[in-house]
Amino acid sequence: MEYAIVTKNLTKVYKIGKEQEIRALDNVSIKIRRGEFFGLLGPNGAGKTTLTKILATLLIQDAGEAWVNGYNVLTDPDKVRKSIGWMQGETGGRALYWRLSGIDNLRFFAALQGVSSKVAEKRIWAFLKFLDLDKDAFRLVKDYSTGMKMKIMLIRALLHNPDILILDEPTVGLDVESTLKIREFLKTISRELDKTILFTSHNMYEVEQLCDRIAIINKGRIMFIGSPIEIKEKVESLHIVQIQLRSDKVTLEEMIRDIERSPYVTKILNYYETGNVYNVRVQVEDPYLAISDIANILRGRKIEKIERVLPTLEEAFVKLLGS
Amino acid sequence: MRCFKLTSESEVIKLLESEKVSRTSKIFLFIRRIIAIIYMQLKILMSYKMQLFLDLLDVIINVLIYFFLAILVDPTKLAELGYSSDYLAFSITGIALSRYIWNSIARISHRMQREISIGTFESIVTTDTKLSTWVIGQSFFGFIWSSLWFFGTLIAGYLVGAKLTTNPILITEGLLIVLLTVIVHFGIGIMMAGMSILHKQIETLLFVFAVLIEFFGGVLYPLGLLNKYPILYYLAQAFPFTHGLEAFRKIMILGYPITHPAVYTKIFALLAFLPIFFLSFIVLEHYYEEARKRGELSSY
């Protein structure tokens, strides 16, 4: 079986009141390969959570079909549940028993998942230790930080060692160190254990770092599926030029004002200072004319670099959504 | 407590590779899950110390209320209607059983609503555990916990002078009646829990149910009083609780054995309601599926 997750024309409509309805998913068809780290990107209300909930058997679609690990979500929900580990980070750690300790939460869910006590105990302690929670294992969850709760939720999703992980914003609210650790860990289990990971996030950098492929979803429709590089290349009309200039005798504001004088510059995308170098990213109409024009405007200044670059995933994402 | 010293990523990976398939039998898994649910609930409940104290206070206050009320009730009237002349024993058995049943039923729905509102419900239903297993576990805990209230009320009543049987065989028979009443109402509890998945707040319905069993069950007055109002009398027979309480009182107050016609006819009547138990799982499944269609398994 080549694919871990397949959806075919998946459609979900929520009825609001008697007449109004929201089309949360509109003919969504995706194929996620076994062992693939797959990202789902989209603005709020795009349909990401609806899709993950259908795949996690929490929601029934109105039309179309979906298979997880080869099992149909409608006809074989029990087998689908055995195959998946589900985590919803959006809740910010709410979906735990706050009056129980972290370890009691995990032991309870291990029992529900049918993991033997002996194996569960080993796994729980290993995960807790790995995610630096072992010392807080016996504290009540109500006294945990959001990050700690999120880690417990992630461990919970992994306890029964599922083939597929469906992680809805798993790093929301985590500190930088924990985020990095979790990212590394997810990357490793995807690579070493051939786990398939469906991952939603608002953090473009994270998605770009982790995911083999990405689907961009908006208003319930899949707009694009491909690798991060392919997505960037897809937005051909988005031309970006990056300028680096030594900060001698000029302020960053003056430099930006100068660059804005070029008729080819349509938008200043971002600017920052590193050491004594100013960095400015601009969106332009014609990159070649823009580069020579900007170079001309900045003549006499110490230009380190001026080049055409690929858009960031975030820029490509905004462009795709805009179009 | 064992604390395995595994810290590196590769060790965690190895651990995940080590065991994948559980070879445990289904029955053992079911029992383990039920125990896990009961244990989890007990731990949560124990963390609310004030709640435990208030429950105990509730038992004492209730018994005292009916102790003083019994002084006002004309004992001959009660005896004329087929009971002993002890209103304290009469009211204590009624209150103990009705509260037991209602608390147990309400607890399943409350728990369901709570799990949905805190978001744990979705996490539970994405596990390998069937919803019916979870509901049975919650119900067991509800009945076990409420039975403390039930026995507490009966013992406290006995201590302040309620004339209840102390014959161990009759007590066992009385408990069998309670068990049968519980099983029938277990089904009603599961149906209401199913409704609470979709409709969330079913407090009003639970309240109405509590009032109905209190009125039609003859918790505080003998059902014989309803003879003058045939419609009400026949309506009362439509409640399984009425039959359970009648049989329980005949055993505990009058000392009738289970073979007495006044008791076994009530048992047969209770058995007629048993299909509710089996029907309840179909109702639960219906509401659960409907909630999955509408996306109502959580209410953030």
Short mmCIF file of N, CA, C and O in Angstrom, two decimals, chain A residues 212-259:
data_model
loop_
_atom_site.label_atom_id
_atom_site.label_comp_id
_atom_site.label_asym_id
_atom_site.label_seq_id
_atom_site.Cartn_x
_atom_site.Cartn_y
_atom_site.Cartn_z
N ASP A 212 7.83 17.18 3.82
CA ASP A 212 8.27 16.76 2.48
C ASP A 212 7.38 17.43 1.44
O ASP A 212 7.84 17.90 0.43
N ARG A 213 6.09 17.43 1.76
CA ARG A 213 5.14 18.07 0.84
C ARG A 213 4.14 18.87 1.66
O ARG A 213 3.92 18.60 2.85
N ILE A 214 3.52 19.82 0.97
CA ILE A 214 2.56 20.70 1.65
C ILE A 214 1.31 20.80 0.78
O ILE A 214 1.40 20.83 -0.45
N ALA A 215 0.17 20.88 1.46
CA ALA A 215 -1.06 21.23 0.73
C ALA A 215 -1.51 22.58 1.27
O ALA A 215 -1.53 22.78 2.49
N ILE A 216 -1.84 23.47 0.37
CA ILE A 216 -2.39 24.75 0.81
C ILE A 216 -3.90 24.69 0.63
O ILE A 216 -4.39 24.39 -0.47
N ILE A 217 -4.58 24.96 1.70
CA ILE A 217 -6.04 24.86 1.67
C ILE A 217 -6.63 26.23 2.03
O ILE A 217 -6.13 26.91 2.92
N ASN A 218 -7.66 26.59 1.30
CA ASN A 218 -8.33 27.86 1.59
C ASN A 218 -9.80 27.74 1.23
O ASN A 218 -10.14 27.20 0.17
N LYS A 219 -10.66 28.20 2.11
CA LYS A 219 -12.10 28.11 1.92
C LYS A 219 -12.54 26.70 1.52
O LYS A 219 -13.37 26.50 0.63
N GLY A 220 -11.90 25.72 2.14
CA GLY A 220 -12.30 24.33 1.93
C GLY A 220 -11.76 23.69 0.68
O GLY A 220 -12.06 22.55 0.38
N ARG A 221 -10.95 24.43 -0.08
CA ARG A 221 -10.44 23.87 -1.33
C ARG A 221 -8.92 23.76 -1.28
O ARG A 221 -8.25 24.66 -0.77
N ILE A 222 -8.43 22.67 -1.85
CA ILE A 222 -6.97 22.53 -1.95
C ILE A 222 -6.51 23.39 -3.13
O ILE A 222 -6.97 23.23 -4.26
N MET A 223 -5.60 24.32 -2.82
CA MET A 223 -5.15 25.23 -3.87
C MET A 223 -3.86 24.76 -4.52
O MET A 223 -3.58 25.06 -5.66
N PHE A 224 -3.07 24.04 -3.74
CA PHE A 224 -1.81 23.58 -4.28
C PHE A 224 -1.27 22.44 -3.43
O PHE A 224 -1.42 22.45 -2.21
N ILE A 225 -0.64 21.47 -4.09
CA ILE A 225 0.06 20.41 -3.34
C ILE A 225 1.44 20.25 -3.97
O ILE A 225 1.57 20.14 -5.20
N GLY A 226 2.43 20.27 -3.14
CA GLY A 226 3.79 20.07 -3.66
C GLY A 226 4.81 20.28 -2.57
O GLY A 226 4.45 20.55 -1.42
N SER A 227 6.08 20.18 -2.94
CA SER A 227 7.14 20.41 -1.95
C SER A 227 7.24 21.91 -1.70
O SER A 227 6.76 22.72 -2.51
N PRO A 228 7.86 22.32 -0.61
CA PRO A 228 8.00 23.77 -0.36
C PRO A 228 8.65 24.50 -1.53
O PRO A 228 8.23 25.59 -1.91
N ILE A 229 9.66 23.87 -2.14
CA ILE A 229 10.34 24.50 -3.29
C ILE A 229 9.36 24.66 -4.46
O ILE A 229 9.28 25.72 -5.08
N GLU A 230 8.59 23.61 -4.70
CA GLU A 230 7.63 23.66 -5.82
C GLU A 230 6.60 24.77 -5.60
O GLU A 230 6.17 25.42 -6.55
N ILE A 231 6.21 24.94 -4.35
CA ILE A 231 5.23 25.99 -4.06
C ILE A 231 5.83 27.37 -4.37
O ILE A 231 5.19 28.22 -4.98
N LYS A 232 7.08 27.53 -3.97
CA LYS A 232 7.73 28.82 -4.22
C LYS A 232 7.87 29.07 -5.73
O LYS A 232 7.68 30.18 -6.22
N GLU A 233 8.22 27.99 -6.44
CA GLU A 233 8.39 28.14 -7.90
C GLU A 233 7.06 28.36 -8.60
O GLU A 233 7.00 28.94 -9.68
N LYS A 234 6.02 27.87 -7.96
CA LYS A 234 4.68 27.97 -8.55
C LYS A 234 4.26 29.44 -8.73
O LYS A 234 3.61 29.79 -9.71
N VAL A 235 4.68 30.25 -7.76
CA VAL A 235 4.24 31.66 -7.86
C VAL A 235 5.23 32.45 -8.73
O VAL A 235 6.01 33.27 -8.26
N GLU A 236 5.18 32.13 -10.02
CA GLU A 236 6.13 32.72 -10.98
C GLU A 236 6.04 34.24 -11.01
O GLU A 236 7.02 34.95 -11.20
N SER A 237 4.83 34.73 -10.80
CA SER A 237 4.65 36.18 -10.94
C SER A 237 5.17 36.94 -9.71
O SER A 237 5.17 38.16 -9.70
N LEU A 238 5.60 36.18 -8.71
CA LEU A 238 6.08 36.85 -7.50
C LEU A 238 7.61 36.97 -7.60
O LEU A 238 8.34 36.01 -7.40
N HIS A 239 8.08 38.19 -7.94
CA HIS A 239 9.52 38.40 -8.10
C HIS A 239 10.06 39.11 -6.88
O HIS A 239 9.56 40.18 -6.50
N ILE A 240 11.07 38.51 -6.29
CA ILE A 240 11.64 39.08 -5.07
C ILE A 240 13.11 39.43 -5.32
O ILE A 240 13.86 38.64 -5.91
N VAL A 241 13.49 40.60 -4.84
CA VAL A 241 14.91 40.98 -4.91
C VAL A 241 15.38 41.27 -3.49
O VAL A 241 14.66 41.91 -2.71
N GLN A 242 16.56 40.74 -3.19
CA GLN A 242 17.11 40.99 -1.85
C GLN A 242 18.34 41.89 -1.99
O GLN A 242 19.22 41.65 -2.83
N ILE A 243 18.37 42.91 -1.13
CA ILE A 243 19.49 43.85 -1.20
C ILE A 243 20.20 43.84 0.15
O ILE A 243 19.55 43.91 1.20
N GLN A 244 21.54 43.78 0.10
CA GLN A 244 22.34 43.90 1.32
C GLN A 244 23.29 45.07 1.15
O GLN A 244 23.98 45.16 0.13
N LEU A 245 23.29 45.95 2.14
CA LEU A 245 24.06 47.18 2.02
C LEU A 245 24.77 47.47 3.32
O LEU A 245 24.18 47.31 4.40
N ARG A 246 26.04 47.88 3.22
CA ARG A 246 26.78 48.26 4.44
C ARG A 246 26.17 49.54 5.01
O ARG A 246 25.74 50.41 4.28
N SER A 247 26.16 49.61 6.30
CA SER A 247 25.41 50.70 6.95
C SER A 247 26.21 52.00 7.11
O SER A 247 25.82 52.87 7.86
N ASP A 248 27.36 52.12 6.38
CA ASP A 248 28.17 53.33 6.53
C ASP A 248 27.41 54.59 6.10
O ASP A 248 26.90 54.67 4.99
N LYS A 249 27.39 55.57 6.96
CA LYS A 249 26.85 56.91 6.67
C LYS A 249 25.42 56.92 6.12
O LYS A 249 25.03 57.83 5.39
N VAL A 250 24.66 55.93 6.42
CA VAL A 250 23.26 55.92 5.98
C VAL A 250 22.41 55.13 6.99
O VAL A 250 22.89 54.17 7.57
N THR A 251 21.18 55.61 7.19
CA THR A 251 20.31 54.86 8.11
C THR A 251 19.47 53.88 7.28
O THR A 251 19.34 54.04 6.05
N LEU A 252 18.90 52.91 7.96
CA LEU A 252 18.06 51.91 7.29
C LEU A 252 16.85 52.59 6.63
O LEU A 252 16.47 52.27 5.50
N GLU A 253 16.30 53.58 7.36
CA GLU A 253 15.13 54.30 6.83
C GLU A 253 15.48 55.03 5.53
O GLU A 253 14.70 55.01 4.57
N GLU A 254 16.68 55.65 5.51
CA GLU A 254 17.11 56.37 4.29
C GLU A 254 17.27 55.40 3.14
O GLU A 254 16.87 55.68 2.00
N MET A 255 17.84 54.24 3.45
CA MET A 255 18.05 53.23 2.40
C MET A 255 16.71 52.77 1.81
O MET A 255 16.55 52.66 0.59
N ILE A 256 15.73 52.53 2.72
CA ILE A 256 14.40 52.09 2.25
C ILE A 256 13.75 53.17 1.39
O ILE A 256 13.19 52.89 0.32
N ARG A 257 13.88 54.43 1.86
CA ARG A 257 13.31 55.55 1.08
C ARG A 257 13.91 55.58 -0.33
O ARG A 257 13.21 55.75 -1.32
N ASP A 258 15.24 55.36 -0.41
CA ASP A 258 15.91 55.36 -1.71
C ASP A 258 15.39 54.24 -2.59
O ASP A 258 15.11 54.44 -3.77
N ILE A 259 15.29 53.05 -1.99
CA ILE A 259 14.86 51.88 -2.79
C ILE A 259 13.43 52.10 -3.30
O ILE A 259 13.10 51.75 -4.44
#
